Tab-separated table of C-alpha atoms and ligand atoms in Angstrom:
chain	number	residue	atom	x	y	z
A	1	MET	CA	0.000	0.000	0.000
A	2	SER	CA	1.369	3.420	-0.837
A	3	ILE	CA	1.602	5.902	1.947
A	4	PRO	CA	0.400	9.331	0.971
A	5	GLU	CA	2.850	12.192	1.417
A	6	PRO	CA	2.507	13.508	4.930
A	7	SER	CA	1.515	17.095	5.345
A	8	THR	CA	3.802	18.565	7.950
A	9	PRO	CA	3.280	22.323	7.973
A	10	LYS	CA	2.515	23.194	11.541
A	11	ALA	CA	-0.716	24.813	12.639
A	12	THR	CA	-0.459	26.853	15.840
A	13	LEU	CA	-3.849	26.762	17.376
A	14	PRO	CA	-5.153	30.038	18.696
A	15	GLY	CA	-7.024	30.197	21.987
A	16	ALA	CA	-10.431	29.658	20.370
A	17	THR	CA	-9.254	26.489	18.633
A	18	LEU	CA	-7.689	25.259	21.830
A	19	TYR	CA	-11.054	25.759	23.438
A	20	ALA	CA	-12.697	23.791	20.592
A	21	MET	CA	-10.269	20.940	21.158
A	22	ARG	CA	-10.952	20.785	24.867
A	23	ARG	CA	-14.712	21.083	24.365
A	24	ASP	CA	-15.124	18.511	21.618
A	25	PRO	CA	-11.879	16.617	20.986
A	26	LEU	CA	-13.534	13.941	18.831
A	27	THR	CA	-14.793	16.413	16.229
A	28	PHE	CA	-11.628	18.442	16.527
A	29	PHE	CA	-9.290	15.489	15.860
A	30	THR	CA	-11.534	14.120	13.110
A	31	GLN	CA	-11.466	17.456	11.279
A	32	LEU	CA	-7.745	17.887	11.800
A	33	ALA	CA	-7.132	14.475	10.241
A	34	ARG	CA	-9.447	15.084	7.312
A	35	GLU	CA	-7.934	18.514	6.619
A	36	GLN	CA	-4.241	17.817	7.208
A	37	GLY	CA	-3.930	14.168	6.213
A	38	ASP	CA	-1.942	11.333	7.721
A	39	ILE	CA	0.354	13.477	9.834
A	40	ALA	CA	-1.278	16.532	11.334
A	41	HIS	CA	1.283	18.733	13.045
A	42	PHE	CA	0.102	21.325	15.523
A	43	SER	CA	1.031	23.090	18.699
A	44	LEU	CA	-1.026	24.490	21.501
A	45	SER	CA	-0.509	27.858	23.082
A	46	ASP	CA	-0.321	26.301	26.557
A	47	HIS	CA	1.891	23.372	25.568
A	48	GLU	CA	5.624	23.765	25.105
A	49	HIS	CA	6.134	20.838	22.695
A	50	ASP	CA	4.889	20.068	19.213
A	51	LEU	CA	2.041	17.628	18.777
A	52	TYR	CA	1.354	15.252	15.890
A	53	LEU	CA	-1.874	13.429	15.195
A	54	LEU	CA	-0.945	10.307	13.191
A	55	ASN	CA	-3.705	8.966	10.985
A	56	HIS	CA	-2.230	6.181	8.925
A	57	PRO	CA	-2.081	2.529	10.080
A	58	ASP	CA	1.573	2.308	8.979
A	59	TYR	CA	2.526	5.259	11.180
A	60	ILE	CA	0.513	3.831	14.059
A	61	ARG	CA	2.473	0.589	13.721
A	62	GLU	CA	5.747	2.574	13.727
A	63	VAL	CA	4.913	4.190	17.054
A	64	LEU	CA	3.407	1.159	18.793
A	65	VAL	CA	5.618	-1.603	17.441
A	66	THR	CA	8.576	-0.861	15.170
A	67	GLN	CA	9.859	2.201	17.003
A	68	ASP	CA	8.281	1.637	20.410
A	69	ARG	CA	11.636	2.244	22.099
A	70	ASN	CA	11.637	5.810	20.824
A	71	PHE	CA	8.495	6.637	22.794
A	72	THR	CA	7.204	6.647	26.344
A	73	LYS	CA	3.613	6.951	27.410
A	74	TRP	CA	2.071	10.396	27.662
A	75	PHE	CA	-1.121	11.191	29.548
A	76	ALA	CA	-3.367	14.167	28.982
A	77	VAL	CA	-4.553	13.744	32.592
A	78	ASP	CA	-1.465	13.628	34.776
A	79	ARG	CA	-3.463	12.653	37.852
A	80	ILE	CA	-3.814	9.181	36.424
A	81	LYS	CA	-0.373	8.558	37.895
A	82	ASP	CA	-1.588	9.428	41.418
A	83	VAL	CA	-3.944	6.480	41.208
A	84	LEU	CA	-2.105	3.912	39.139
A	85	ARG	CA	1.309	4.788	40.628
A	86	GLU	CA	3.846	2.192	39.509
A	87	GLY	CA	1.209	-0.143	38.007
A	88	LEU	CA	1.550	-1.613	34.516
A	89	PHE	CA	-0.477	1.045	32.743
A	90	VAL	CA	1.944	3.836	33.639
A	91	SER	CA	5.315	2.247	34.506
A	92	GLU	CA	8.156	2.377	31.990
A	93	GLY	CA	11.344	0.648	30.873
A	94	ASP	CA	12.839	-2.437	32.509
A	95	PHE	CA	10.515	-2.203	35.484
A	96	HIS	CA	7.483	-2.265	33.176
A	97	LEU	CA	8.938	-5.245	31.281
A	98	ARG	CA	9.496	-7.190	34.485
A	99	GLN	CA	6.047	-6.415	35.864
A	100	ARG	CA	4.456	-7.371	32.556
A	101	ARG	CA	6.363	-10.671	32.565
A	102	LEU	CA	5.146	-11.345	36.089
A	103	SER	CA	1.521	-10.422	35.414
A	104	GLN	CA	1.148	-12.080	32.026
A	105	PRO	CA	0.529	-15.645	33.285
A	106	ALA	CA	-2.626	-14.404	34.996
A	107	PHE	CA	-3.972	-13.571	31.517
A	108	HIS	CA	-2.896	-16.762	29.834
A	109	ARG	CA	-5.657	-18.438	27.816
A	110	ASP	CA	-5.976	-21.361	30.244
A	111	ARG	CA	-6.248	-19.039	33.208
A	112	ILE	CA	-8.811	-16.815	31.558
A	113	ALA	CA	-10.895	-19.903	30.833
A	114	SER	CA	-11.305	-20.412	34.561
A	115	TYR	CA	-12.738	-16.897	34.883
A	116	ALA	CA	-15.549	-17.670	32.407
A	117	ASP	CA	-17.865	-19.280	34.966
A	118	GLN	CA	-17.428	-16.316	37.288
A	119	MET	CA	-18.402	-13.988	34.443
A	120	THR	CA	-21.601	-15.844	33.615
A	121	LEU	CA	-22.475	-16.312	37.296
A	122	LEU	CA	-22.542	-12.530	37.716
A	123	ALA	CA	-24.330	-11.967	34.397
A	124	VAL	CA	-27.001	-14.474	35.492
A	125	ARG	CA	-27.322	-12.655	38.805
A	126	LEU	CA	-27.994	-9.392	36.959
A	127	ARG	CA	-30.340	-11.118	34.511
A	128	GLU	CA	-32.436	-12.505	37.352
A	129	ASP	CA	-32.442	-9.146	39.114
A	130	TRP	CA	-33.863	-7.266	36.132
A	131	GLN	CA	-37.610	-6.718	35.990
A	132	GLY	CA	-39.600	-6.649	32.742
A	133	GLY	CA	-40.783	-3.101	31.909
A	134	ALA	CA	-38.213	-1.425	34.159
A	135	ILE	CA	-36.124	1.434	32.801
A	136	VAL	CA	-32.416	1.280	33.569
A	137	ASP	CA	-29.333	3.250	32.666
A	138	VAL	CA	-27.490	0.505	30.835
A	139	CYS	CA	-24.151	2.266	31.482
A	140	ARG	CA	-24.642	1.917	35.223
A	141	GLU	CA	-25.809	-1.687	34.901
A	142	MET	CA	-22.815	-2.672	32.777
A	143	ASN	CA	-20.529	-0.805	35.136
A	144	TRP	CA	-21.777	-2.876	38.033
A	145	LEU	CA	-21.374	-6.078	36.041
A	146	ALA	CA	-17.876	-5.317	34.725
A	147	MET	CA	-16.675	-4.119	38.100
A	148	MET	CA	-17.997	-7.187	39.889
A	149	ILE	CA	-16.415	-9.419	37.249
A	150	VAL	CA	-12.978	-7.914	37.521
A	151	ALA	CA	-13.255	-7.750	41.320
A	152	SER	CA	-14.268	-11.360	41.727
A	153	THR	CA	-11.768	-12.739	39.220
A	154	LEU	CA	-9.071	-10.625	40.832
A	155	PHE	CA	-9.838	-11.202	44.482
A	156	GLY	CA	-12.006	-14.298	44.288
A	157	ALA	CA	-14.228	-15.158	47.189
A	158	ASP	CA	-12.650	-12.456	49.376
A	159	ILE	CA	-14.416	-9.754	47.469
A	160	GLU	CA	-18.044	-10.444	48.326
A	161	SER	CA	-18.056	-8.574	51.643
A	162	ASP	CA	-15.904	-5.705	50.342
A	163	ALA	CA	-17.352	-5.319	46.869
A	164	GLU	CA	-19.716	-2.481	47.694
A	165	GLU	CA	-17.036	-0.594	49.619
A	166	ILE	CA	-14.588	-0.919	46.726
A	167	ARG	CA	-17.233	0.035	44.192
A	168	ALA	CA	-18.157	3.201	46.072
A	169	VAL	CA	-14.545	4.271	46.546
A	170	VAL	CA	-13.617	3.592	42.938
A	171	SER	CA	-16.517	5.618	41.593
A	172	ASP	CA	-15.477	8.483	43.936
A	173	ILE	CA	-11.985	8.315	42.513
A	174	LEU	CA	-13.180	8.212	38.908
A	175	ASP	CA	-15.500	11.173	39.485
A	176	GLN	CA	-12.555	13.173	40.758
A	177	PHE	CA	-10.620	12.320	37.610
A	178	GLU	CA	-13.180	13.966	35.443
A	179	ARG	CA	-12.595	17.403	36.909
A	180	SER	CA	-9.598	19.255	35.604
A	181	VAL	CA	-8.951	21.415	38.661
A	182	LEU	CA	-9.421	20.015	42.121
A	183	PRO	CA	-10.073	22.361	45.014
A	184	GLN	CA	-8.163	21.408	48.171
A	185	ALA	CA	-11.240	19.921	49.845
A	186	ASP	CA	-11.761	17.563	46.877
A	187	ARG	CA	-8.061	16.802	46.800
A	188	ASP	CA	-8.388	15.722	50.446
A	189	ASP	CA	-11.416	13.560	49.570
A	190	PHE	CA	-9.389	12.005	46.774
A	191	GLU	CA	-6.490	11.147	49.098
A	192	HIS	CA	-8.982	9.780	51.595
A	193	ALA	CA	-10.641	7.576	48.945
A	194	MET	CA	-7.251	6.271	47.849
A	195	ALA	CA	-6.298	5.474	51.438
A	196	ARG	CA	-9.556	3.529	51.928
A	197	LEU	CA	-8.941	1.537	48.771
A	198	ASP	CA	-5.338	0.807	49.729
A	199	ALA	CA	-6.474	-0.367	53.145
A	200	VAL	CA	-8.916	-2.899	51.640
A	201	ILE	CA	-6.396	-4.217	49.119
A	202	TYR	CA	-3.531	-4.441	51.618
A	203	ARG	CA	-5.763	-6.351	54.008
A	204	MET	CA	-6.597	-8.853	51.289
A	205	ILE	CA	-2.942	-9.231	50.377
A	206	LYS	CA	-2.007	-9.780	54.019
A	207	GLU	CA	-4.722	-12.388	54.557
A	208	ARG	CA	-3.808	-14.183	51.354
A	209	ARG	CA	-0.106	-14.253	52.183
A	210	ALA	CA	-0.921	-15.588	55.663
A	211	SER	CA	-3.190	-18.357	54.335
A	212	ASN	CA	-0.631	-19.314	51.686
A	213	ILE	CA	-3.341	-20.825	49.478
A	214	ASP	CA	-3.378	-20.506	45.686
A	215	LYS	CA	-7.016	-19.684	45.030
A	216	GLY	CA	-6.451	-19.583	41.294
A	217	ASP	CA	-7.438	-15.936	40.990
A	218	LEU	CA	-5.400	-12.974	39.820
A	219	LEU	CA	-4.373	-11.992	43.323
A	220	SER	CA	-2.804	-15.415	43.921
A	221	MET	CA	-1.115	-15.225	40.543
A	222	LEU	CA	0.409	-11.846	41.332
A	223	LEU	CA	1.546	-12.951	44.784
A	224	LEU	CA	3.065	-16.198	43.546
A	225	ALA	CA	4.646	-14.880	40.351
A	226	GLU	CA	8.405	-15.271	40.304
A	227	ASP	CA	10.618	-13.533	37.792
A	228	ALA	CA	12.298	-16.529	36.149
A	229	GLU	CA	14.191	-14.315	33.681
A	230	GLY	CA	15.398	-11.869	36.305
A	231	SER	CA	16.370	-12.185	39.956
A	232	ARG	CA	13.618	-14.730	40.802
A	233	GLU	CA	12.225	-12.051	43.037
A	234	LYS	CA	8.531	-11.844	43.779
A	235	MET	CA	6.535	-8.646	43.906
A	236	THR	CA	6.391	-6.628	47.098
A	237	ASP	CA	2.996	-5.903	48.684
A	238	ARG	CA	3.157	-2.393	47.303
A	239	GLN	CA	3.770	-3.671	43.763
A	240	VAL	CA	0.964	-6.218	44.030
A	241	CYS	CA	-1.315	-3.452	45.276
A	242	ASP	CA	-0.424	-1.143	42.364
A	243	GLU	CA	-0.939	-3.921	39.816
A	244	ALA	CA	-4.202	-5.052	41.389
A	245	LEU	CA	-5.537	-1.502	41.335
A	246	THR	CA	-4.397	-0.999	37.746
A	247	ILE	CA	-6.054	-4.157	36.504
A	248	PHE	CA	-9.130	-3.302	38.499
A	249	LEU	CA	-9.452	0.177	36.963
A	250	ALA	CA	-8.211	-0.655	33.445
A	251	GLY	CA	-10.402	-3.732	33.387
A	252	HIS	CA	-13.865	-2.447	34.168
A	253	GLU	CA	-14.532	1.089	32.834
A	254	THR	CA	-13.410	-0.066	29.393
A	255	SER	CA	-15.445	-3.275	29.295
A	256	ALA	CA	-18.491	-1.575	30.808
A	257	ASN	CA	-18.498	1.043	28.058
A	258	ALA	CA	-18.029	-1.558	25.351
A	259	LEU	CA	-21.001	-3.556	26.648
A	260	ALA	CA	-23.231	-0.494	27.060
A	261	TRP	CA	-22.549	0.718	23.517
A	262	SER	CA	-23.191	-2.810	22.193
A	263	TRP	CA	-26.688	-2.786	23.715
A	264	TYR	CA	-27.347	0.645	22.292
A	265	LEU	CA	-26.259	-0.403	18.797
A	266	LEU	CA	-28.302	-3.601	18.934
A	267	SER	CA	-31.394	-1.593	19.877
A	268	GLN	CA	-30.871	0.596	16.781
A	269	HIS	CA	-30.460	-2.375	14.402
A	270	PRO	CA	-33.359	-4.793	14.865
A	271	GLU	CA	-32.245	-7.003	11.947
A	272	VAL	CA	-28.826	-7.612	13.586
A	273	GLU	CA	-30.537	-8.019	16.946
A	274	ALA	CA	-32.791	-10.748	15.510
A	275	GLN	CA	-29.799	-12.651	14.077
A	276	PHE	CA	-28.011	-12.263	17.401
A	277	HIS	CA	-30.983	-13.785	19.253
A	278	THR	CA	-31.088	-16.658	16.797
A	279	GLU	CA	-27.389	-17.361	17.357
A	280	VAL	CA	-27.725	-17.193	21.140
A	281	ASP	CA	-30.770	-19.515	21.207
A	282	ARG	CA	-29.334	-22.004	18.731
A	283	THR	CA	-25.902	-22.166	20.358
A	284	LEU	CA	-27.005	-22.330	23.959
A	285	ASP	CA	-30.428	-23.951	23.776
A	286	GLY	CA	-31.354	-22.348	27.108
A	287	ARG	CA	-28.171	-23.368	28.977
A	288	THR	CA	-25.947	-20.852	30.742
A	289	PRO	CA	-23.022	-20.241	28.382
A	290	ARG	CA	-19.587	-21.618	29.192
A	291	MET	CA	-16.113	-20.932	27.957
A	292	ASN	CA	-16.437	-23.522	25.152
A	293	ASP	CA	-19.466	-21.737	23.729
A	294	VAL	CA	-17.522	-18.567	23.006
A	295	ALA	CA	-16.026	-19.991	19.800
A	296	ASN	CA	-19.552	-20.618	18.485
A	297	LEU	CA	-20.916	-17.194	19.391
A	298	VAL	CA	-19.436	-15.840	16.178
A	299	LEU	CA	-21.906	-13.046	15.462
A	300	THR	CA	-21.899	-12.029	19.133
A	301	ALA	CA	-18.122	-11.537	18.998
A	302	ARG	CA	-18.458	-9.532	15.776
A	303	ILE	CA	-21.093	-7.288	17.330
A	304	PHE	CA	-18.704	-6.586	20.205
A	305	ALA	CA	-15.781	-5.923	17.818
A	306	GLU	CA	-17.905	-3.560	15.728
A	307	ALA	CA	-19.176	-1.746	18.830
A	308	ILE	CA	-15.615	-0.959	19.918
A	309	ARG	CA	-14.757	0.142	16.390
A	310	LEU	CA	-17.462	2.802	16.538
A	311	TYR	CA	-17.114	3.530	20.243
A	312	PRO	CA	-13.544	2.611	21.237
A	313	PRO	CA	-13.443	2.695	25.063
A	314	LEU	CA	-9.986	4.275	24.928
A	315	TRP	CA	-10.432	6.763	22.133
A	316	ALA	CA	-6.869	8.128	21.880
A	317	ILE	CA	-3.369	7.182	22.996
A	318	GLY	CA	-0.513	9.605	23.643
A	319	ARG	CA	3.218	8.959	23.379
A	320	ARG	CA	6.186	11.249	23.929
A	321	ALA	CA	9.319	10.908	21.767
A	322	VAL	CA	12.351	10.284	23.980
A	323	ARG	CA	14.733	10.990	21.090
A	324	GLU	CA	14.504	12.430	17.613
A	325	CYS	CA	13.004	9.953	15.178
A	326	ARG	CA	11.351	9.744	11.788
A	327	ILE	CA	7.792	8.784	11.002
A	328	GLY	CA	7.200	8.668	7.259
A	329	ASP	CA	8.849	11.775	5.838
A	330	CYS	CA	8.497	13.679	9.037
A	331	THR	CA	11.184	14.279	11.672
A	332	ILE	CA	9.768	14.163	15.163
A	333	ALA	CA	11.900	16.081	17.653
A	334	ALA	CA	12.665	14.642	21.083
A	335	GLY	CA	9.986	15.722	23.548
A	336	SER	CA	7.216	15.974	20.929
A	337	VAL	CA	3.924	14.268	21.594
A	338	VAL	CA	2.243	11.962	19.093
A	339	ILE	CA	-1.435	11.174	19.360
A	340	LEU	CA	-3.021	8.087	17.857
A	341	SER	CA	-6.782	8.201	17.920
A	342	GLN	CA	-8.766	5.005	17.701
A	343	TYR	CA	-11.906	7.075	17.265
A	344	VAL	CA	-10.551	8.885	14.198
A	345	THR	CA	-8.810	5.906	12.551
A	346	HIS	CA	-11.711	3.512	13.145
A	347	ARG	CA	-13.971	5.897	11.237
A	348	ASP	CA	-11.643	6.476	8.298
A	349	PRO	CA	-13.555	5.594	5.089
A	350	ARG	CA	-10.344	4.309	3.458
A	351	TRP	CA	-10.442	1.265	5.732
A	352	PHE	CA	-14.105	1.194	6.704
A	353	PRO	CA	-16.377	2.273	3.845
A	354	ASN	CA	-19.529	3.961	5.081
A	355	PRO	CA	-17.753	4.247	8.429
A	356	GLU	CA	-20.671	5.462	10.547
A	357	ALA	CA	-22.720	2.357	9.734
A	358	PHE	CA	-22.891	-0.468	12.283
A	359	ASP	CA	-22.068	-3.619	10.335
A	360	PRO	CA	-20.786	-6.716	12.170
A	361	ASN	CA	-20.015	-8.294	8.774
A	362	ARG	CA	-16.906	-6.160	8.646
A	363	TRP	CA	-15.425	-8.820	10.933
A	364	THR	CA	-15.634	-11.880	8.704
A	365	THR	CA	-12.178	-13.389	8.082
A	366	GLU	CA	-12.373	-12.324	4.470
A	367	ALA	CA	-13.284	-8.715	5.214
A	368	ARG	CA	-10.541	-8.456	7.833
A	369	SER	CA	-7.858	-9.809	5.532
A	370	GLY	CA	-8.378	-6.869	3.167
A	371	ARG	CA	-7.422	-4.262	5.738
A	372	PRO	CA	-4.106	-3.123	7.234
A	373	ARG	CA	-3.556	-4.381	10.791
A	374	PHE	CA	-3.426	-1.006	12.520
A	375	CYS	CA	-6.540	0.566	11.042
A	376	TYR	CA	-8.223	-1.005	14.092
A	377	PHE	CA	-6.436	-0.880	17.440
A	378	PRO	CA	-8.942	-0.708	20.299
A	379	PHE	CA	-6.453	-2.651	22.447
A	380	SER	CA	-3.390	-0.713	21.250
A	381	GLY	CA	-0.494	-2.919	20.116
A	382	GLY	CA	3.133	-3.870	20.650
A	383	SER	CA	4.834	-3.897	24.031
A	384	ARG	CA	2.130	-1.766	25.688
A	385	SER	CA	-0.878	-3.560	24.241
A	386	CYS	CA	-3.799	-4.343	26.495
A	387	LEU	CA	-3.097	-7.264	28.777
A	388	GLY	CA	-6.807	-7.904	29.115
A	389	GLU	CA	-7.723	-8.251	25.436
A	390	GLY	CA	-8.590	-11.952	25.631
A	391	PHE	CA	-10.347	-11.424	28.954
A	392	ALA	CA	-12.428	-8.563	27.503
A	393	GLY	CA	-13.398	-10.478	24.351
A	394	MET	CA	-14.619	-13.435	26.374
A	395	GLU	CA	-16.404	-11.205	28.881
A	396	GLY	CA	-18.130	-9.329	26.041
A	397	ALA	CA	-19.465	-12.451	24.339
A	398	LEU	CA	-20.516	-14.193	27.578
A	399	CYS	CA	-22.266	-11.174	29.089
A	400	LEU	CA	-24.131	-10.221	25.922
A	401	ALA	CA	-25.278	-13.802	25.342
A	402	THR	CA	-26.296	-14.483	28.960
A	403	LEU	CA	-28.409	-11.333	29.271
A	404	ALA	CA	-29.958	-11.744	25.819
A	405	GLN	CA	-31.231	-15.216	26.725
A	406	LYS	CA	-33.989	-13.536	28.662
A	407	TRP	CA	-34.151	-9.850	27.773
A	408	ARG	CA	-33.917	-7.312	24.983
A	409	LEU	CA	-33.125	-3.687	25.669
A	410	LYS	CA	-35.057	-0.882	23.957
A	411	LEU	CA	-33.783	2.702	23.960
A	412	VAL	CA	-36.256	4.939	25.800
A	413	SER	CA	-37.773	7.152	23.139
A	414	GLY	CA	-36.400	10.694	23.198
A	415	HIS	CA	-33.420	9.799	25.366
A	416	PRO	CA	-30.471	11.897	24.102
A	417	ILE	CA	-27.319	10.059	23.072
A	418	ALA	CA	-24.145	12.122	23.148
A	419	LEU	CA	-20.523	11.128	23.435
A	420	GLN	CA	-18.435	12.155	26.399
A	421	PRO	CA	-14.774	11.553	25.672
A	422	GLN	CA	-13.153	11.473	29.079
A	423	LEU	CA	-10.758	8.886	30.371
A	424	THR	CA	-12.978	6.464	28.466
A	425	LEU	CA	-15.617	7.125	25.813
A	426	ARG	CA	-18.775	7.420	27.854
A	427	ALA	CA	-22.367	8.337	27.025
A	428	ARG	CA	-22.832	11.858	28.393
A	429	HIS	CA	-26.426	11.308	29.562
A	430	GLY	CA	-26.120	7.596	30.181
A	431	ILE	CA	-28.182	5.236	28.006
A	432	LYS	CA	-31.707	4.812	29.334
A	433	MET	CA	-33.249	1.566	28.139
A	434	ARG	CA	-36.404	-0.388	28.838
A	435	ILE	CA	-35.999	-4.033	29.787
A	436	GLU	CA	-38.351	-6.163	27.699
A	437	PRO	CA	-38.833	-9.902	27.996
A	438	ARG	CA	-37.958	-11.880	24.873
A	439	VAL	CA	-40.874	-14.010	23.821
B	501	LIG	C1	-13.050	-3.600	25.799
B	501	LIG	C2	-12.237	-3.574	26.841
B	501	LIG	C3	-10.843	-3.000	26.881
B	501	LIG	C4	-10.245	-2.091	26.037
B	501	LIG	C5	-10.832	-1.423	24.794
B	501	LIG	C6	-8.894	-1.897	26.524
B	501	LIG	C7	-7.954	-1.067	25.925
B	501	LIG	C8	-6.650	-0.911	26.357
B	501	LIG	C9	-5.663	-0.095	25.676
B	501	LIG	C10	-5.907	0.718	24.397
B	501	LIG	C11	-4.499	-0.185	26.385
B	501	LIG	C12	-3.160	0.444	26.038
B	501	LIG	C13	-3.106	1.918	26.279
B	501	LIG	C14	-1.840	2.502	25.694
B	501	LIG	O1	-1.205	1.904	24.826
B	501	LIG	O2	-1.487	3.615	26.119
B	501	LIG	C15	-4.757	-1.060	27.517
B	501	LIG	C16	-3.818	-1.399	28.469
B	501	LIG	C17	-4.061	-2.246	29.511
B	501	LIG	N1	-5.240	-2.938	29.772
B	501	LIG	FE1	-6.921	-2.861	28.658
B	501	LIG	N2	-8.705	-2.662	27.640
B	501	LIG	C18	-9.852	-3.366	27.886
B	501	LIG	C19	-10.067	-4.271	28.903
B	501	LIG	C20	-9.125	-4.652	29.817
B	501	LIG	C21	-9.332	-5.665	30.836
B	501	LIG	C22	-10.626	-6.478	31.000
B	501	LIG	C23	-8.187	-5.724	31.572
B	501	LIG	C24	-7.862	-6.605	32.762
B	501	LIG	C25	-8.690	-7.437	33.362
B	501	LIG	C26	-7.255	-4.755	31.013
B	501	LIG	C27	-5.980	-4.530	31.496
B	501	LIG	C28	-5.053	-3.689	30.899
B	501	LIG	C29	-3.703	-3.486	31.418
B	501	LIG	C30	-3.095	-4.139	32.648
B	501	LIG	C31	-3.075	-2.578	30.537
B	501	LIG	C32	-1.641	-2.036	30.634
B	501	LIG	C33	-0.723	-2.907	29.806
B	501	LIG	C34	0.716	-2.406	29.722
B	501	LIG	O3	0.956	-1.190	29.587
B	501	LIG	O4	1.629	-3.252	29.782
B	501	LIG	N3	-7.857	-4.131	29.953
B	501	LIG	N4	-6.069	-1.482	27.475
């Protein structure tokens, strides 16, 4: 494939444009890409370094894979580091490599398989809790489900009594994230919420270490992991705590959004919804789904993949160049920031004709083989790719199928749908849906 000439003249954005970017970054980045092409070079009046929005799959591959050593992670919200500390999502270099090596076994295919029953158990609990005719905010419902799933697979049986406490504290912390300036009183609340969360996690770690039992969950995996390639050292309590918190946060907001948007899209496409119901009924014949069913829930998986194309839970990724490097014909100076936007690339008509249309058939093997790898990167790629990709795919298929065995969700008429690109791509007003029995 030929790579179009990059356009590198730099646009310095005046205050009004800066405001437009902050107010509606999705439209702003989409327009920038359409106007300036595969490399959009700009600077912001309040930002000392140059920024580049890269819009070609080949350039995205360069940053994430081929030249990953030339870049470190860059976060638009610096406070993310106050929460995730030295956890996998934010750590760098050799320490990141070691922690990733230690955490990876917990996400191995065989391990994830053992989490499947936990996922459906919780989805069944929600399914039985729902009442026909009730109106719910599907974002909240999926948030509960995804949080309980990651909590119970992470901490196993220990979580039940602490789940509500953890849930409340985590939503406090996430709310604080969304505000750009924190007054001191809120800052104190934030520290207090973090301390409460630490206390719960440290207690679990202490109890687990004392019992010395491998419960087969993520917490046991993290505590038992030994660095065979390095010093054979295990993680300290502090490191286990940071990783547990990271996986907990990275692993539920994202999945919850993906599930919520899937329900919304299904409600808008009755013909796909009908095929989805047929697949669920035929594959499961009324049984609760199990790990082995996932391979047969082909359309269900495609619906999930297409939902995160249109509504990628992480809608942009930032990287900072640690040294001068070249991307295409463009020299990127050390210190510059490159932005890769899943939202923009996933809606590029060169790779996805009629990009706004919801079409799960884009995910047949044949359709996929005609596209470059990095035109779709909801889970990023390379050395910093999502550790939970397999987990999330299985969770998506199992939760959608389990809930759809009994219910369909109908968007409440007149409910406004608007995107809210924050840490994750949320629905600004939630997604109000009516629960209807399937007959
Ligand atoms: C649909 C659901 C999900 C999406 C779209 C998603 C997306 C991503 C993306 C894009 C990154 C990389 C960010 C970057 O390169 O800067 C990432 C990293 C990560 N994700 Fe996910 N994620 C999902 C679910 C999960 C789940 C379920 C877990 C764990 C249970 C998880 C754990 C992680 C971890 C630990 C990292 C950091 C990896 C590293 O830097 O080494 N994610 N995720």
